[in-house]
Amino acid sequence: MEENFLEITEMLGKINGCYEEWFQKSGANFFQVQVAFSIIAGATTQDEICKKFKMPKQTVNKVIKDFQRNNYLTLETEEIDSRRKKILLTESGKDFIEKISEPLINFDRKVFNRIGKRNFQKLLAGMTAYEKALREELEVMK
């Protein structure tokens, strides 16, 4: 049992290391890309980004402020809850997100082509089952 934990921890570390290396080689920032992807995926507030990607609020806030300083987005106060701000991309923000996300999408596409559709589907199914089991165990702990 302990072997399984060590194996999965080691493999996740290796995978994360590969992405870290990609970020270093490409000059991209991991958190900027995560926030950009969440916006592409439809997140409209900082809270939604934090929940979707399990990112700390301080980190998301820092990236959002950096994006604002660079005129990549504006924040609009929501009518229903004035404490919440809706993220609106500017044209330069759309260009920036495309610039930082396209290379990663292409990188992943090459990796997925290398392992094949069937292996990718098995990997995703296994990861989904693992995440579900983790969630179930967390519920038992409550």
PDB file of N, CA, C and O in Angstrom, residues 24-65:
ATOM      1  N   GLN A  24       9.753  26.983 -17.930  1.00  0.00           N
ATOM      2  CA  GLN A  24      11.053  27.650 -17.929  1.00  0.00           C
ATOM      3  C   GLN A  24      11.559  27.861 -19.349  1.00  0.00           C
ATOM      4  O   GLN A  24      12.049  28.938 -19.685  1.00  0.00           O
ATOM      5  N   LYS A  25      11.460  26.827 -20.184  1.00  0.00           N
ATOM      6  CA  LYS A  25      11.956  26.930 -21.564  1.00  0.00           C
ATOM      7  C   LYS A  25      11.140  27.907 -22.401  1.00  0.00           C
ATOM      8  O   LYS A  25      11.672  28.535 -23.312  1.00  0.00           O
ATOM      9  N   SER A  26       9.850  28.001 -22.105  1.00  0.00           N
ATOM     10  CA  SER A  26       8.996  28.863 -22.919  1.00  0.00           C
ATOM     11  C   SER A  26       8.910  30.290 -22.389  1.00  0.00           C
ATOM     12  O   SER A  26       8.394  31.175 -23.065  1.00  0.00           O
ATOM     13  N   GLY A  27       9.389  30.494 -21.163  1.00  0.00           N
ATOM     14  CA  GLY A  27       9.325  31.831 -20.582  1.00  0.00           C
ATOM     15  C   GLY A  27       7.951  32.170 -20.019  1.00  0.00           C
ATOM     16  O   GLY A  27       7.690  33.305 -19.642  1.00  0.00           O
ATOM     17  N   ALA A  28       7.070  31.188 -19.968  1.00  0.00           N
ATOM     18  CA  ALA A  28       5.729  31.418 -19.432  1.00  0.00           C
ATOM     19  C   ALA A  28       5.751  31.275 -17.910  1.00  0.00           C
ATOM     20  O   ALA A  28       6.665  30.702 -17.346  1.00  0.00           O
ATOM     21  N   ASN A  29       4.722  31.797 -17.289  1.00  0.00           N
ATOM     22  CA  ASN A  29       4.563  31.703 -15.843  1.00  0.00           C
ATOM     23  C   ASN A  29       3.400  30.755 -15.562  1.00  0.00           C
ATOM     24  O   ASN A  29       2.304  30.937 -16.083  1.00  0.00           O
ATOM     25  N   PHE A  30       3.656  29.739 -14.731  1.00  0.00           N
ATOM     26  CA  PHE A  30       2.654  28.713 -14.440  1.00  0.00           C
ATOM     27  C   PHE A  30       1.321  29.320 -14.006  1.00  0.00           C
ATOM     28  O   PHE A  30       0.265  28.954 -14.523  1.00  0.00           O
ATOM     29  N   PHE A  31       1.361  30.246 -13.060  1.00  0.00           N
ATOM     30  CA  PHE A  31       0.124  30.797 -12.530  1.00  0.00           C
ATOM     31  C   PHE A  31      -0.594  31.679 -13.544  1.00  0.00           C
ATOM     32  O   PHE A  31      -1.821  31.685 -13.612  1.00  0.00           O
ATOM     33  N   GLN A  32       0.159  32.395 -14.365  1.00  0.00           N
ATOM     34  CA  GLN A  32      -0.470  33.182 -15.422  1.00  0.00           C
ATOM     35  C   GLN A  32      -1.218  32.269 -16.393  1.00  0.00           C
ATOM     36  O   GLN A  32      -2.335  32.573 -16.805  1.00  0.00           O
ATOM     37  N   VAL A  33      -0.592  31.156 -16.733  1.00  0.00           N
ATOM     38  CA  VAL A  33      -1.229  30.219 -17.664  1.00  0.00           C
ATOM     39  C   VAL A  33      -2.475  29.602 -17.032  1.00  0.00           C
ATOM     40  O   VAL A  33      -3.516  29.484 -17.681  1.00  0.00           O
ATOM     41  N   GLN A  34      -2.407  29.230 -15.754  1.00  0.00           N
ATOM     42  CA  GLN A  34      -3.570  28.654 -15.071  1.00  0.00           C
ATOM     43  C   GLN A  34      -4.725  29.650 -15.059  1.00  0.00           C
ATOM     44  O   GLN A  34      -5.860  29.290 -15.326  1.00  0.00           O
ATOM     45  N   VAL A  35      -4.441  30.898 -14.721  1.00  0.00           N
ATOM     46  CA  VAL A  35      -5.481  31.923 -14.699  1.00  0.00           C
ATOM     47  C   VAL A  35      -6.013  32.151 -16.116  1.00  0.00           C
ATOM     48  O   VAL A  35      -7.226  32.230 -16.332  1.00  0.00           O
ATOM     49  N   ALA A  36      -5.118  32.215 -17.089  1.00  0.00           N
ATOM     50  CA  ALA A  36      -5.543  32.406 -18.479  1.00  0.00           C
ATOM     51  C   ALA A  36      -6.457  31.274 -18.930  1.00  0.00           C
ATOM     52  O   ALA A  36      -7.506  31.509 -19.528  1.00  0.00           O
ATOM     53  N   PHE A  37      -6.075  30.028 -18.636  1.00  0.00           N
ATOM     54  CA  PHE A  37      -6.895  28.886 -19.022  1.00  0.00           C
ATOM     55  C   PHE A  37      -8.254  28.923 -18.335  1.00  0.00           C
ATOM     56  O   PHE A  37      -9.263  28.556 -18.923  1.00  0.00           O
ATOM     57  N   SER A  38      -8.286  29.355 -17.091  1.00  0.00           N
ATOM     58  CA  SER A  38      -9.571  29.407 -16.389  1.00  0.00           C
ATOM     59  C   SER A  38     -10.479  30.464 -17.007  1.00  0.00           C
ATOM     60  O   SER A  38     -11.692  30.266 -17.087  1.00  0.00           O
ATOM     61  N   ILE A  39      -9.907  31.562 -17.459  1.00  0.00           N
ATOM     62  CA  ILE A  39     -10.700  32.600 -18.123  1.00  0.00           C
ATOM     63  C   ILE A  39     -11.219  32.069 -19.459  1.00  0.00           C
ATOM     64  O   ILE A  39     -12.392  32.239 -19.798  1.00  0.00           O
ATOM     65  N   ILE A  40     -10.351  31.379 -20.205  1.00  0.00           N
ATOM     66  CA  ILE A  40     -10.765  30.764 -21.469  1.00  0.00           C
ATOM     67  C   ILE A  40     -11.904  29.776 -21.228  1.00  0.00           C
ATOM     68  O   ILE A  40     -12.845  29.669 -22.019  1.00  0.00           O
ATOM     69  N   ALA A  41     -11.822  29.050 -20.093  1.00  0.00           N
ATOM     70  CA  ALA A  41     -12.827  28.034 -19.763  1.00  0.00           C
ATOM     71  C   ALA A  41     -14.130  28.645 -19.234  1.00  0.00           C
ATOM     72  O   ALA A  41     -15.066  27.923 -18.946  1.00  0.00           O
ATOM     73  N   GLY A  42     -14.172  29.957 -19.105  1.00  0.00           N
ATOM     74  CA  GLY A  42     -15.417  30.615 -18.737  1.00  0.00           C
ATOM     75  C   GLY A  42     -15.499  31.179 -17.339  1.00  0.00           C
ATOM     76  O   GLY A  42     -16.534  31.700 -16.940  1.00  0.00           O
ATOM     77  N   ALA A  43     -14.427  31.080 -16.560  1.00  0.00           N
ATOM     78  CA  ALA A  43     -14.446  31.674 -15.219  1.00  0.00           C
ATOM     79  C   ALA A  43     -14.527  33.186 -15.370  1.00  0.00           C
ATOM     80  O   ALA A  43     -13.796  33.776 -16.159  1.00  0.00           O
ATOM     81  N   THR A  44     -15.432  33.802 -14.611  1.00  0.00           N
ATOM     82  CA  THR A  44     -15.617  35.249 -14.753  1.00  0.00           C
ATOM     83  C   THR A  44     -15.254  36.034 -13.495  1.00  0.00           C
ATOM     84  O   THR A  44     -15.285  37.259 -13.514  1.00  0.00           O
ATOM     85  N   THR A  45     -14.922  35.321 -12.412  1.00  0.00           N
ATOM     86  CA  THR A  45     -14.518  36.014 -11.183  1.00  0.00           C
ATOM     87  C   THR A  45     -13.289  35.317 -10.599  1.00  0.00           C
ATOM     88  O   THR A  45     -13.005  34.163 -10.920  1.00  0.00           O
ATOM     89  N   GLN A  46     -12.592  36.025  -9.721  1.00  0.00           N
ATOM     90  CA  GLN A  46     -11.420  35.438  -9.062  1.00  0.00           C
ATOM     91  C   GLN A  46     -11.825  34.218  -8.238  1.00  0.00           C
ATOM     92  O   GLN A  46     -11.098  33.223  -8.196  1.00  0.00           O
ATOM     93  N   ASP A  47     -12.985  34.282  -7.606  1.00  0.00           N
ATOM     94  CA  ASP A  47     -13.467  33.169  -6.795  1.00  0.00           C
ATOM     95  C   ASP A  47     -13.657  31.906  -7.653  1.00  0.00           C
ATOM     96  O   ASP A  47     -13.290  30.808  -7.240  1.00  0.00           O
ATOM     97  N   GLU A  48     -14.213  32.068  -8.841  1.00  0.00           N
ATOM     98  CA  GLU A  48     -14.395  30.927  -9.746  1.00  0.00           C
ATOM     99  C   GLU A  48     -13.047  30.326 -10.153  1.00  0.00           C
ATOM    100  O   GLU A  48     -12.914  29.111 -10.234  1.00  0.00           O
ATOM    101  N   ILE A  49     -12.061  31.166 -10.396  1.00  0.00           N
ATOM    102  CA  ILE A  49     -10.721  30.686 -10.762  1.00  0.00           C
ATOM    103  C   ILE A  49     -10.124  29.883  -9.609  1.00  0.00           C
ATOM    104  O   ILE A  49      -9.587  28.794  -9.812  1.00  0.00           O
ATOM    105  N   CYS A  50     -10.234  30.408  -8.399  1.00  0.00           N
ATOM    106  CA  CYS A  50      -9.694  29.716  -7.218  1.00  0.00           C
ATOM    107  C   CYS A  50     -10.334  28.344  -7.056  1.00  0.00           C
ATOM    108  O   CYS A  50      -9.640  27.357  -6.791  1.00  0.00           O
ATOM    109  N   LYS A  51     -11.640  28.274  -7.215  1.00  0.00           N
ATOM    110  CA  LYS A  51     -12.351  27.007  -7.029  1.00  0.00           C
ATOM    111  C   LYS A  51     -12.027  26.012  -8.141  1.00  0.00           C
ATOM    112  O   LYS A  51     -11.796  24.840  -7.874  1.00  0.00           O
ATOM    113  N   LYS A  52     -12.011  26.470  -9.378  1.00  0.00           N
ATOM    114  CA  LYS A  52     -11.805  25.568 -10.513  1.00  0.00           C
ATOM    115  C   LYS A  52     -10.410  24.942 -10.491  1.00  0.00           C
ATOM    116  O   LYS A  52     -10.247  23.766 -10.752  1.00  0.00           O
ATOM    117  N   PHE A  53      -9.400  25.739 -10.182  1.00  0.00           N
ATOM    118  CA  PHE A  53      -8.019  25.255 -10.245  1.00  0.00           C
ATOM    119  C   PHE A  53      -7.379  25.052  -8.880  1.00  0.00           C
ATOM    120  O   PHE A  53      -6.184  24.786  -8.788  1.00  0.00           O
ATOM    121  N   LYS A  54      -8.174  25.192  -7.820  1.00  0.00           N
ATOM    122  CA  LYS A  54      -7.660  24.991  -6.463  1.00  0.00           C
ATOM    123  C   LYS A  54      -6.417  25.837  -6.219  1.00  0.00           C
ATOM    124  O   LYS A  54      -5.402  25.378  -5.713  1.00  0.00           O
ATOM    125  N   MET A  55      -6.506  27.107  -6.630  1.00  0.00           N
ATOM    126  CA  MET A  55      -5.387  28.023  -6.463  1.00  0.00           C
ATOM    127  C   MET A  55      -5.647  28.947  -5.279  1.00  0.00           C
ATOM    128  O   MET A  55      -6.792  29.335  -5.039  1.00  0.00           O
ATOM    129  N   PRO A  56      -4.590  29.333  -4.549  1.00  0.00           N
ATOM    130  CA  PRO A  56      -4.763  30.263  -3.434  1.00  0.00           C
ATOM    131  C   PRO A  56      -5.271  31.624  -3.914  1.00  0.00           C
ATOM    132  O   PRO A  56      -4.858  32.120  -4.972  1.00  0.00           O
ATOM    133  N   LYS A  57      -6.139  32.230  -3.133  1.00  0.00           N
ATOM    134  CA  LYS A  57      -6.714  33.525  -3.513  1.00  0.00           C
ATOM    135  C   LYS A  57      -5.643  34.586  -3.715  1.00  0.00           C
ATOM    136  O   LYS A  57      -5.735  35.404  -4.628  1.00  0.00           O
ATOM    137  N   GLN A  58      -4.616  34.585  -2.843  1.00  0.00           N
ATOM    138  CA  GLN A  58      -3.539  35.580  -2.972  1.00  0.00           C
ATOM    139  C   GLN A  58      -2.834  35.466  -4.316  1.00  0.00           C
ATOM    140  O   GLN A  58      -2.509  36.470  -4.939  1.00  0.00           O
ATOM    141  N   THR A  59      -2.604  34.235  -4.754  1.00  0.00           N
ATOM    142  CA  THR A  59      -1.911  34.004  -6.026  1.00  0.00           C
ATOM    143  C   THR A  59      -2.756  34.508  -7.182  1.00  0.00           C
ATOM    144  O   THR A  59      -2.259  35.213  -8.071  1.00  0.00           O
ATOM    145  N   VAL A  60      -4.025  34.142  -7.177  1.00  0.00           N
ATOM    146  CA  VAL A  60      -4.930  34.581  -8.250  1.00  0.00           C
ATOM    147  C   VAL A  60      -5.030  36.094  -8.249  1.00  0.00           C
ATOM    148  O   VAL A  60      -4.956  36.731  -9.311  1.00  0.00           O
ATOM    149  N   ASN A  61      -5.152  36.682  -7.070  1.00  0.00           N
ATOM    150  CA  ASN A  61      -5.257  38.133  -6.975  1.00  0.00           C
ATOM    151  C   ASN A  61      -4.026  38.814  -7.534  1.00  0.00           C
ATOM    152  O   ASN A  61      -4.129  39.823  -8.247  1.00  0.00           O
ATOM    153  N   LYS A  62      -2.843  38.270  -7.238  1.00  0.00           N
ATOM    154  CA  LYS A  62      -1.596  38.849  -7.756  1.00  0.00           C
ATOM    155  C   LYS A  62      -1.558  38.788  -9.284  1.00  0.00           C
ATOM    156  O   LYS A  62      -1.208  39.772  -9.946  1.00  0.00           O
ATOM    157  N   VAL A  63      -1.941  37.640  -9.858  1.00  0.00           N
ATOM    158  CA  VAL A  63      -1.943  37.508 -11.316  1.00  0.00           C
ATOM    159  C   VAL A  63      -2.956  38.470 -11.933  1.00  0.00           C
ATOM    160  O   VAL A  63      -2.651  39.149 -12.919  1.00  0.00           O
ATOM    161  N   ILE A  64      -4.137  38.555 -11.344  1.00  0.00           N
ATOM    162  CA  ILE A  64      -5.173  39.467 -11.854  1.00  0.00           C
ATOM    163  C   ILE A  64      -4.671  40.905 -11.820  1.00  0.00           C
ATOM    164  O   ILE A  64      -4.837  41.655 -12.784  1.00  0.00           O
ATOM    165  N   LYS A  65      -4.023  41.291 -10.728  1.00  0.00           N
ATOM    166  CA  LYS A  65      -3.484  42.660 -10.626  1.00  0.00           C
ATOM    167  C   LYS A  65      -2.385  42.893 -11.678  1.00  0.00           C
ATOM    168  O   LYS A  65      -2.329  43.966 -12.280  1.00  0.00           O
TER     169      LYS A  65
END
